[in-house]
């Protein structure tokens, strides 16, 4: 499939603003529909994705061929790739979202102050959400499903690398919505690969966008946060750490660290730095290193780790600040919990950090003191995923402190309003 040339800017601006207007109308229509209507739409989408699997895989093959020709890295190609199992996982994820409790209309609090008013805080949709993402075609389905579950309309702008895959996914989803009598414009894909389209979204589409969610690398997120004129739910890079404490179970430590780094090196929950307590480094670090290297991981270490592993590459300051998205791991020997906390405090992106220890007091101190969106004890950082949290899917891992933090699922895509019921009160 040949991509059309980007339209002239005036035409693109008109097109993008029209998308925003249609999304706003669709969000209002969704607001009049019941939870059962949205569930029916989601169930139909899952079925449509399964039926369209051959077309989705054919489109993905086009994207993969173009990406390989561009010389994309193995990790980036893994993010982009779809096969029958991954398409089935996408459809199953939509079904999981369909089965979630509907977040809209939840009574969050209710009270009666001295004036006798009955005040209720009620969950409502955010409205129209713009999602800007890079090479993961599954985000098209995940984001669309989560927005529908939470009563929001979505405008999706994926990366040029995944344009054919995203078109096939969005086409199947929109057809399913139409067949079920739901507004297809609740899910719209920006089909031009022009970067100017992102600029129009950041400007808010004439007031149509209520919030933007960027999902991608540091360059994308920083641009969105710097230029957006609407609120942003930020997803920064996953500079994740795993700390192996002196009281760690050696077998657990080896298994968890290898999984945390090597299960999929291209995901944002992949561990990028291994910290190990000096109390166990001499006996345990060589075992962990051997398992990592056997799995194909390159190690880069500080002075103390290289004293135990002389063959590994010296780590630089840049290594501690790098999300490799590749089978590369930085290693540092630290002075117990305090040393680990100091390193994480300096270098972590506040995404996901983990401790491996059998000492419960040390574990609880780590969980309390590490200021990241997700902190784990005796578990792989690769569990930093909305599906693993029971959300069905996620739009991203929010690393900020406003509105949402951690996996952003359907519940996190709602805000609230106050419904106040009186019996004739007037204010004195």
Tab-separated table of C-alpha atoms in Angstrom:
chain	number	residue	atom	x	y	z
A	1	UNK	CA	0.000	0.000	0.000
A	2	UNK	CA	1.408	3.374	-1.014
A	3	UNK	CA	1.008	6.161	1.501
A	4	UNK	CA	-0.559	9.381	0.291
A	5	UNK	CA	1.541	12.534	0.290
A	6	UNK	CA	0.900	14.803	3.280
A	7	UNK	CA	-1.834	17.348	2.512
A	8	UNK	CA	-1.047	21.071	2.432
A	9	UNK	CA	-1.021	22.597	5.901
A	10	UNK	CA	-4.297	24.489	5.489
A	11	UNK	CA	-6.033	21.328	4.331
A	12	UNK	CA	-4.447	19.307	7.147
A	13	UNK	CA	-5.527	21.856	9.752
A	14	UNK	CA	-9.103	21.717	8.476
A	15	UNK	CA	-9.005	17.935	8.429
A	16	UNK	CA	-7.648	17.662	11.974
A	17	UNK	CA	-10.153	20.152	13.367
A	18	UNK	CA	-12.958	18.217	11.668
A	19	UNK	CA	-11.708	15.046	13.366
A	20	UNK	CA	-11.850	16.867	16.685
A	21	UNK	CA	-15.405	18.045	16.081
A	22	UNK	CA	-16.524	14.520	15.175
A	23	UNK	CA	-14.802	13.132	18.266
A	24	UNK	CA	-16.558	15.684	20.474
A	25	UNK	CA	-19.933	14.710	19.002
A	26	UNK	CA	-19.110	11.027	19.491
A	27	UNK	CA	-18.115	11.593	23.124
A	28	UNK	CA	-21.471	13.244	23.775
A	29	UNK	CA	-23.261	10.314	22.139
A	30	UNK	CA	-21.298	7.873	24.277
A	31	UNK	CA	-22.360	9.822	27.344
A	32	UNK	CA	-25.983	8.956	26.586
A	33	UNK	CA	-25.258	5.254	26.214
A	34	UNK	CA	-25.286	2.661	28.939
A	35	UNK	CA	-22.453	0.534	30.265
A	36	UNK	CA	-24.110	-2.416	28.522
A	37	UNK	CA	-23.911	-0.552	25.187
A	38	UNK	CA	-20.180	0.016	25.630
A	39	UNK	CA	-19.680	-3.604	26.660
A	40	UNK	CA	-21.515	-4.756	23.554
A	41	UNK	CA	-19.291	-2.561	21.412
A	42	UNK	CA	-16.132	-3.936	23.003
A	43	UNK	CA	-17.263	-7.537	22.565
A	44	UNK	CA	-17.965	-6.823	18.895
A	45	UNK	CA	-14.521	-5.226	18.494
A	46	UNK	CA	-12.791	-8.334	19.881
A	47	UNK	CA	-14.672	-10.519	17.416
A	48	UNK	CA	-13.899	-8.147	14.548
A	49	UNK	CA	-10.179	-8.170	15.334
A	50	UNK	CA	-10.114	-11.958	15.252
A	51	UNK	CA	-11.992	-12.008	11.949
A	52	UNK	CA	-9.653	-9.403	10.471
A	53	UNK	CA	-6.480	-11.188	11.624
A	54	UNK	CA	-5.344	-12.135	8.080
A	55	UNK	CA	-5.678	-8.517	6.917
A	56	UNK	CA	-3.961	-7.211	10.059
A	57	UNK	CA	-1.032	-9.586	9.592
A	58	UNK	CA	-0.725	-8.693	5.902
A	59	UNK	CA	-0.623	-4.992	6.799
A	60	UNK	CA	1.932	-5.670	9.530
A	61	UNK	CA	4.145	-7.514	7.041
A	62	UNK	CA	4.266	-4.285	4.980
A	63	UNK	CA	5.290	-2.321	8.064
A	64	UNK	CA	7.914	-4.882	9.029
A	65	UNK	CA	9.443	-4.908	5.558
A	66	UNK	CA	9.673	-1.120	5.478
A	67	UNK	CA	11.103	-1.011	9.010
A	68	UNK	CA	13.744	-3.614	8.207
A	69	UNK	CA	14.710	-1.635	5.115
A	70	UNK	CA	15.155	1.450	7.320
A	71	UNK	CA	17.492	-0.504	9.589
A	72	UNK	CA	15.370	-0.390	12.763
A	73	UNK	CA	16.911	-2.198	15.735
A	74	UNK	CA	15.874	-5.694	16.762
A	75	UNK	CA	14.051	-4.310	19.812
A	76	UNK	CA	12.124	-1.806	17.699
A	77	UNK	CA	11.210	-4.529	15.237
A	78	UNK	CA	9.979	-6.654	18.138
A	79	UNK	CA	7.749	-3.796	19.287
A	80	UNK	CA	6.316	-3.511	15.800
A	81	UNK	CA	5.874	-7.187	14.975
A	82	UNK	CA	2.512	-8.949	15.052
A	83	UNK	CA	1.821	-12.635	14.604
A	84	UNK	CA	-1.285	-14.756	15.092
A	85	UNK	CA	-0.612	-15.122	18.818
A	86	UNK	CA	-0.173	-11.377	19.324
A	87	UNK	CA	-3.344	-10.539	17.395
A	88	UNK	CA	-5.207	-13.051	19.542
A	89	UNK	CA	-3.691	-11.461	22.651
A	90	UNK	CA	-4.905	-8.038	21.451
A	91	UNK	CA	-8.443	-9.386	20.955
A	92	UNK	CA	-8.356	-11.161	24.325
A	93	UNK	CA	-7.208	-7.925	25.938
A	94	UNK	CA	-10.244	-6.132	24.513
A	95	UNK	CA	-12.455	-8.847	25.988
A	96	UNK	CA	-10.793	-8.357	29.359
A	97	UNK	CA	-11.521	-4.627	29.135
A	98	UNK	CA	-15.132	-5.450	28.226
A	99	UNK	CA	-15.422	-7.548	31.393
A	100	UNK	CA	-14.100	-4.800	33.674
A	101	UNK	CA	-16.516	-2.995	35.996
A	102	UNK	CA	-17.710	0.110	34.185
A	103	UNK	CA	-15.878	3.104	35.694
A	104	UNK	CA	-18.410	5.715	34.594
A	105	UNK	CA	-21.090	6.774	37.074
A	106	UNK	CA	-19.318	5.338	40.122
A	107	UNK	CA	-20.241	7.074	43.352
A	108	UNK	CA	-16.853	8.060	44.740
A	109	UNK	CA	-18.126	9.791	47.874
A	110	UNK	CA	-21.391	11.021	49.382
A	111	UNK	CA	-22.055	13.278	52.361
A	112	UNK	CA	-24.420	15.838	53.816
A	113	UNK	CA	-22.894	18.977	55.350
A	114	UNK	CA	-24.620	21.242	57.873
A	115	UNK	CA	-26.593	23.012	55.122
A	116	UNK	CA	-28.523	19.798	54.430
A	117	UNK	CA	-27.387	19.395	50.812
A	118	UNK	CA	-26.927	15.837	49.549
A	119	UNK	CA	-23.532	15.972	47.775
A	120	UNK	CA	-22.233	13.140	45.609
A	121	UNK	CA	-18.900	12.880	43.821
A	122	UNK	CA	-19.455	10.868	40.632
A	123	UNK	CA	-16.969	9.479	38.079
A	124	UNK	CA	-17.384	10.834	34.536
A	125	UNK	CA	-15.364	10.469	31.296
A	126	UNK	CA	-12.517	12.847	30.514
A	127	UNK	CA	-14.119	13.532	27.110
A	128	UNK	CA	-11.874	13.424	24.017
A	129	UNK	CA	-8.434	11.915	24.463
A	130	UNK	CA	-5.569	12.269	22.004
A	131	UNK	CA	-3.042	9.438	22.092
A	132	UNK	CA	0.302	9.965	20.343
A	133	UNK	CA	2.454	6.864	20.151
A	134	UNK	CA	5.280	5.338	18.189
A	135	UNK	CA	5.846	1.881	16.760
A	136	UNK	CA	3.510	-0.320	18.804
A	137	UNK	CA	0.428	-1.173	16.707
A	138	UNK	CA	-1.250	-2.876	19.694
A	139	UNK	CA	-1.680	0.576	21.275
A	140	UNK	CA	-4.295	1.277	18.600
A	141	UNK	CA	-6.526	-1.454	20.006
A	142	UNK	CA	-5.563	-1.048	23.665
A	143	UNK	CA	-6.155	2.704	23.716
A	144	UNK	CA	-9.341	2.490	21.694
A	145	UNK	CA	-10.790	-0.189	23.968
A	146	UNK	CA	-9.893	1.617	27.194
A	147	UNK	CA	-11.339	4.882	25.936
A	148	UNK	CA	-14.585	3.183	24.924
A	149	UNK	CA	-14.868	1.376	28.278
A	150	UNK	CA	-14.488	4.711	30.072
A	151	UNK	CA	-16.898	6.571	27.799
A	152	UNK	CA	-14.259	8.659	26.028
A	153	UNK	CA	-13.694	9.339	22.347
A	154	UNK	CA	-10.149	8.756	21.083
A	155	UNK	CA	-8.034	10.350	18.372
A	156	UNK	CA	-5.042	8.103	17.748
A	157	UNK	CA	-1.831	9.173	16.066
A	158	UNK	CA	0.565	6.241	15.718
A	159	UNK	CA	4.070	6.204	14.353
A	160	UNK	CA	4.784	6.027	10.649
A	161	UNK	CA	6.456	2.634	11.179
A	162	UNK	CA	3.121	1.064	12.171
A	163	UNK	CA	0.754	2.986	9.897
A	164	UNK	CA	-0.492	0.012	7.852
A	165	UNK	CA	-1.007	-2.162	10.938
A	166	UNK	CA	-2.813	0.632	12.765
A	167	UNK	CA	-5.064	1.276	9.774
A	168	UNK	CA	-6.089	-2.382	9.653
A	169	UNK	CA	-6.752	-2.515	13.406
A	170	UNK	CA	-8.679	0.762	13.503
A	171	UNK	CA	-10.685	-0.175	10.421
A	172	UNK	CA	-11.878	-3.404	12.007
A	173	UNK	CA	-12.738	-1.635	15.258
A	174	UNK	CA	-14.681	1.182	13.592
A	175	UNK	CA	-16.646	-1.308	11.492
A	176	UNK	CA	-17.592	-3.192	14.651
A	177	UNK	CA	-18.816	0.001	16.341
A	178	UNK	CA	-20.937	0.906	13.325
A	179	UNK	CA	-22.472	-2.571	13.191
A	180	UNK	CA	-23.459	-2.290	16.865
A	181	UNK	CA	-24.971	1.170	16.514
A	182	UNK	CA	-22.206	2.955	18.425
A	183	UNK	CA	-20.510	6.050	16.988
A	184	UNK	CA	-17.554	4.988	14.854
A	185	UNK	CA	-16.028	8.424	15.417
A	186	UNK	CA	-15.443	7.450	19.029
A	187	UNK	CA	-12.265	5.937	17.573
A	188	UNK	CA	-10.422	7.853	14.845
A	189	UNK	CA	-6.951	7.227	13.490
A	190	UNK	CA	-4.846	10.046	12.069
A	191	UNK	CA	-3.822	8.411	8.804
A	192	UNK	CA	-1.295	10.953	7.601
A	193	UNK	CA	2.286	10.439	8.690
A	194	UNK	CA	2.954	14.195	8.560
A	195	UNK	CA	4.476	15.440	11.811
A	196	UNK	CA	2.355	18.563	11.422
A	197	UNK	CA	-0.640	16.480	12.505
A	198	UNK	CA	0.977	16.114	15.930
A	199	UNK	CA	1.328	19.886	16.152
A	200	UNK	CA	-2.378	20.349	15.527
A	201	UNK	CA	-3.179	17.842	18.272
A	202	UNK	CA	-0.847	19.580	20.712
A	203	UNK	CA	-2.685	22.833	19.990
A	204	UNK	CA	-5.931	21.150	21.076
A	205	UNK	CA	-7.856	20.936	17.781
A	206	UNK	CA	-9.760	24.106	18.458
A	207	UNK	CA	-10.720	23.059	21.973
A	208	UNK	CA	-11.899	19.575	21.009
A	209	UNK	CA	-9.157	17.679	22.875
A	210	UNK	CA	-9.435	17.404	26.649
A	211	UNK	CA	-6.181	15.563	27.357
A	212	UNK	CA	-3.190	14.123	25.487
A	213	UNK	CA	-1.347	10.921	26.332
A	214	UNK	CA	2.104	10.484	24.727
A	215	UNK	CA	3.517	6.976	24.576
A	216	UNK	CA	7.021	6.658	23.239
A	217	UNK	CA	10.613	7.686	23.736
A	218	UNK	CA	12.030	10.695	25.535
A	219	UNK	CA	12.076	12.905	22.418
A	220	UNK	CA	8.357	12.414	21.784
A	221	UNK	CA	7.328	12.870	25.406
A	222	UNK	CA	9.470	15.950	25.901
A	223	UNK	CA	8.032	17.555	22.777
A	224	UNK	CA	4.480	16.853	23.919
A	225	UNK	CA	5.102	18.182	27.423
A	226	UNK	CA	6.836	21.303	26.083
A	227	UNK	CA	4.333	22.206	23.358
A	228	UNK	CA	0.940	20.874	24.456
A	229	UNK	CA	-1.732	23.446	25.191
A	230	UNK	CA	-3.992	20.839	26.808
A	231	UNK	CA	-3.313	18.674	29.883
A	232	UNK	CA	-0.870	15.780	29.424
A	233	UNK	CA	-0.772	12.404	31.150
A	234	UNK	CA	2.970	11.842	30.824
A	235	UNK	CA	4.725	8.556	30.186
A	236	UNK	CA	8.484	9.009	30.448
A	237	UNK	CA	11.138	6.451	29.584
A	238	UNK	CA	11.459	3.299	31.653
A	239	UNK	CA	14.838	3.680	33.335
A	240	UNK	CA	14.114	0.760	35.659
A	241	UNK	CA	16.328	-0.684	38.407
A	242	UNK	CA	16.477	-4.040	40.161
A	243	UNK	CA	18.302	-4.107	43.505
A	244	UNK	CA	19.573	-7.465	44.810
A	245	UNK	CA	19.872	-7.163	48.587
A	246	UNK	CA	22.312	-9.076	50.755
A	247	UNK	CA	19.382	-11.097	52.098
A	248	UNK	CA	18.185	-12.156	48.632
A	249	UNK	CA	17.443	-15.778	47.825
A	250	UNK	CA	20.131	-16.601	45.215
A	251	UNK	CA	17.878	-18.711	42.975
A	252	UNK	CA	15.139	-16.080	43.002
A	253	UNK	CA	17.673	-13.372	42.258
A	254	UNK	CA	19.029	-15.127	39.165
A	255	UNK	CA	15.566	-15.947	37.791
A	256	UNK	CA	14.066	-12.505	38.460
A	257	UNK	CA	16.992	-10.480	37.107
A	258	UNK	CA	17.211	-12.501	33.887
A	259	UNK	CA	13.473	-12.161	33.334
A	260	UNK	CA	13.458	-8.467	34.254
A	261	UNK	CA	16.093	-7.722	31.605
A	262	UNK	CA	15.715	-10.350	28.904
A	263	UNK	CA	12.060	-11.428	28.666
A	264	UNK	CA	11.488	-8.556	26.234
A	265	UNK	CA	14.191	-5.918	26.109
A	266	UNK	CA	12.052	-3.474	24.118
A	267	UNK	CA	9.332	-2.913	26.727
A	268	UNK	CA	9.385	0.027	29.123
A	269	UNK	CA	9.443	-2.289	32.158
A	270	UNK	CA	12.729	-3.898	31.165
A	271	UNK	CA	15.381	-3.439	33.855
A	272	UNK	CA	18.229	-1.227	32.641
A	273	UNK	CA	20.398	-1.183	35.792
A	274	UNK	CA	21.222	-3.985	38.206
A	275	UNK	CA	22.256	-2.889	41.695
A	276	UNK	CA	23.738	-5.524	43.973
A	277	UNK	CA	24.608	-5.334	47.663
A	278	UNK	CA	28.317	-5.555	48.415
A	279	UNK	CA	27.382	-8.114	51.087
A	280	UNK	CA	26.477	-10.725	48.456
A	281	UNK	CA	28.145	-9.444	45.304
A	282	UNK	CA	31.227	-11.691	45.449
A	283	UNK	CA	29.176	-14.897	45.513
A	284	UNK	CA	26.002	-13.915	43.679
A	285	UNK	CA	27.000	-11.427	40.969
A	286	UNK	CA	29.057	-13.987	38.951
A	287	UNK	CA	26.045	-16.342	38.902
A	288	UNK	CA	23.660	-13.620	37.772
A	289	UNK	CA	26.139	-12.386	35.174
A	290	UNK	CA	26.655	-15.879	33.753
A	291	UNK	CA	22.900	-16.369	33.361
A	292	UNK	CA	22.478	-12.975	31.707
A	293	UNK	CA	25.376	-13.503	29.312
A	294	UNK	CA	24.092	-16.964	28.417
A	295	UNK	CA	20.837	-15.250	27.418
A	296	UNK	CA	22.752	-12.826	25.177
A	297	UNK	CA	23.027	-9.784	27.432
A	298	UNK	CA	25.973	-7.378	27.332
A	299	UNK	CA	27.067	-6.095	30.758
A	300	UNK	CA	28.578	-2.706	31.582
A	301	UNK	CA	29.846	-2.278	35.125
A	302	UNK	CA	31.243	0.119	37.670
A	303	UNK	CA	34.669	-0.312	39.241
A	304	UNK	CA	33.520	-2.684	42.006
A	305	UNK	CA	31.509	-4.931	39.687
A	306	UNK	CA	34.424	-5.139	37.234
A	307	UNK	CA	36.672	-6.252	40.064
A	308	UNK	CA	34.422	-9.341	40.191
A	309	UNK	CA	33.763	-9.490	36.434
A	310	UNK	CA	36.968	-8.211	34.770
A	311	UNK	CA	35.743	-9.009	31.246
A	312	UNK	CA	32.746	-6.648	31.213
A	313	UNK	CA	32.754	-3.175	29.649
A	314	UNK	CA	33.334	-0.185	31.957
A	315	UNK	CA	30.131	1.778	32.562
A	316	UNK	CA	30.077	5.528	31.980
A	317	UNK	CA	27.796	8.148	33.520
A	318	UNK	CA	25.752	8.010	30.323
A	319	UNK	CA	25.015	4.323	30.948
A	320	UNK	CA	23.268	5.035	34.240
A	321	UNK	CA	20.977	7.483	32.393
A	322	UNK	CA	20.243	5.298	29.359
A	323	UNK	CA	17.104	3.314	28.562
A	324	UNK	CA	18.834	0.811	26.304
A	325	UNK	CA	15.759	-0.887	24.791
A	326	UNK	CA	18.316	-3.580	23.939
A	327	UNK	CA	20.047	-6.565	25.602
A	328	UNK	CA	22.462	-4.338	27.526
A	329	UNK	CA	22.517	-3.969	31.315
A	330	UNK	CA	24.436	-1.607	33.594
A	331	UNK	CA	25.715	-3.113	36.856
A	332	UNK	CA	26.761	-1.393	40.076
A	333	UNK	CA	27.823	-2.776	43.454
A	334	UNK	CA	26.278	-0.665	46.223
A	335	UNK	CA	26.579	-0.394	49.985
A	336	UNK	CA	23.342	-2.023	51.046
A	337	UNK	CA	19.888	-0.494	50.934
A	338	UNK	CA	21.103	3.071	51.457
A	339	UNK	CA	23.499	2.782	48.531
A	340	UNK	CA	20.748	1.396	46.307
A	341	UNK	CA	18.341	4.145	47.316
A	342	UNK	CA	20.923	6.828	46.595
A	343	UNK	CA	21.595	5.449	43.120
A	344	UNK	CA	17.882	5.108	42.297
A	345	UNK	CA	17.140	8.574	43.631
A	346	UNK	CA	19.741	10.033	41.281
A	347	UNK	CA	19.092	8.038	38.117
A	348	UNK	CA	15.587	6.522	38.140
A	349	UNK	CA	12.934	7.917	35.786
A	350	UNK	CA	10.361	7.095	38.520
A	351	UNK	CA	8.798	4.411	36.345
A	352	UNK	CA	9.441	0.989	37.925
A	353	UNK	CA	12.026	-0.206	40.447
A	354	UNK	CA	12.343	-3.529	42.284
A	355	UNK	CA	14.064	-5.137	45.274
A	356	UNK	CA	14.945	-8.801	45.716
A	357	UNK	CA	15.284	-9.761	49.379
A	358	UNK	CA	13.952	-12.142	52.013
A	359	UNK	CA	14.222	-9.434	54.681
A	360	UNK	CA	10.689	-8.036	55.036
A	361	UNK	CA	11.767	-4.919	56.885
A	362	UNK	CA	14.252	-4.026	54.138
A	363	UNK	CA	11.619	-4.726	51.494
A	364	UNK	CA	9.064	-2.470	53.181
A	365	UNK	CA	11.636	0.301	53.548
A	366	UNK	CA	12.392	0.067	49.822
A	367	UNK	CA	8.697	0.118	48.880
A	368	UNK	CA	8.100	3.145	51.099
A	369	UNK	CA	11.150	5.179	50.131
A	370	UNK	CA	11.464	4.661	46.366
A	371	UNK	CA	9.409	7.381	44.686
A	372	UNK	CA	8.428	5.553	41.517
A	373	UNK	CA	5.043	4.857	39.969
A	374	UNK	CA	5.561	1.109	40.510
A	375	UNK	CA	7.750	-0.532	43.150
A	376	UNK	CA	8.056	-4.309	43.444
A	377	UNK	CA	9.368	-6.836	45.954
A	378	UNK	CA	10.638	-10.203	44.717
A	379	UNK	CA	9.101	-9.788	41.271
A	380	UNK	CA	10.288	-8.858	37.797
A	381	UNK	CA	10.007	-5.262	36.622
A	382	UNK	CA	8.389	-6.673	33.471
A	383	UNK	CA	5.137	-6.861	35.472
A	384	UNK	CA	4.889	-3.083	34.880
A	385	UNK	CA	1.970	-3.621	32.536
A	386	UNK	CA	-1.727	-2.801	32.708
A	387	UNK	CA	-2.715	-6.295	31.604
A	388	UNK	CA	-0.707	-7.832	34.445
A	389	UNK	CA	-2.408	-5.433	36.869
A	390	UNK	CA	-5.808	-6.741	35.759
A	391	UNK	CA	-6.645	-3.622	33.728
A	392	UNK	CA	-7.001	-5.608	30.498
A	393	UNK	CA	-4.705	-3.155	28.756
A	394	UNK	CA	-3.083	0.216	29.318
A	395	UNK	CA	-2.456	3.407	27.434
A	396	UNK	CA	0.886	3.809	29.178
A	397	UNK	CA	2.658	3.993	32.515
A	398	UNK	CA	2.154	7.500	33.891
A	399	UNK	CA	5.201	8.724	35.783
A	400	UNK	CA	3.862	12.089	36.892
A	401	UNK	CA	1.907	12.893	40.031
A	402	UNK	CA	-1.177	14.637	38.663
A	403	UNK	CA	-4.385	12.736	37.939
A	404	UNK	CA	-2.976	9.279	37.152
A	405	UNK	CA	0.155	7.342	38.092
A	406	UNK	CA	1.328	3.894	37.021
A	407	UNK	CA	-0.625	1.856	34.440
A	408	UNK	CA	-3.312	4.038	32.863
A	409	UNK	CA	-6.399	1.876	32.435
A	410	UNK	CA	-10.098	2.620	32.041
A	411	UNK	CA	-10.584	3.863	35.606
A	412	UNK	CA	-7.689	6.317	35.228
A	413	UNK	CA	-9.372	7.795	32.134
A	414	UNK	CA	-12.188	9.266	34.203
A	415	UNK	CA	-12.495	12.432	36.235
A	416	UNK	CA	-15.404	13.411	38.478
A	417	UNK	CA	-18.127	15.935	39.018
A	418	UNK	CA	-20.362	16.794	41.958
A	419	UNK	CA	-24.088	16.119	41.879
A	420	UNK	CA	-25.763	18.227	44.567
A	421	UNK	CA	-29.385	17.619	45.582
A	422	UNK	CA	-31.301	20.046	47.738
A	423	UNK	CA	-34.746	20.451	49.256
A	424	UNK	CA	-35.149	24.165	48.632
A	425	UNK	CA	-32.035	25.511	50.394
A	426	UNK	CA	-30.944	29.099	49.794
A	427	UNK	CA	-27.649	30.426	51.057
A	428	UNK	CA	-27.869	32.998	53.851
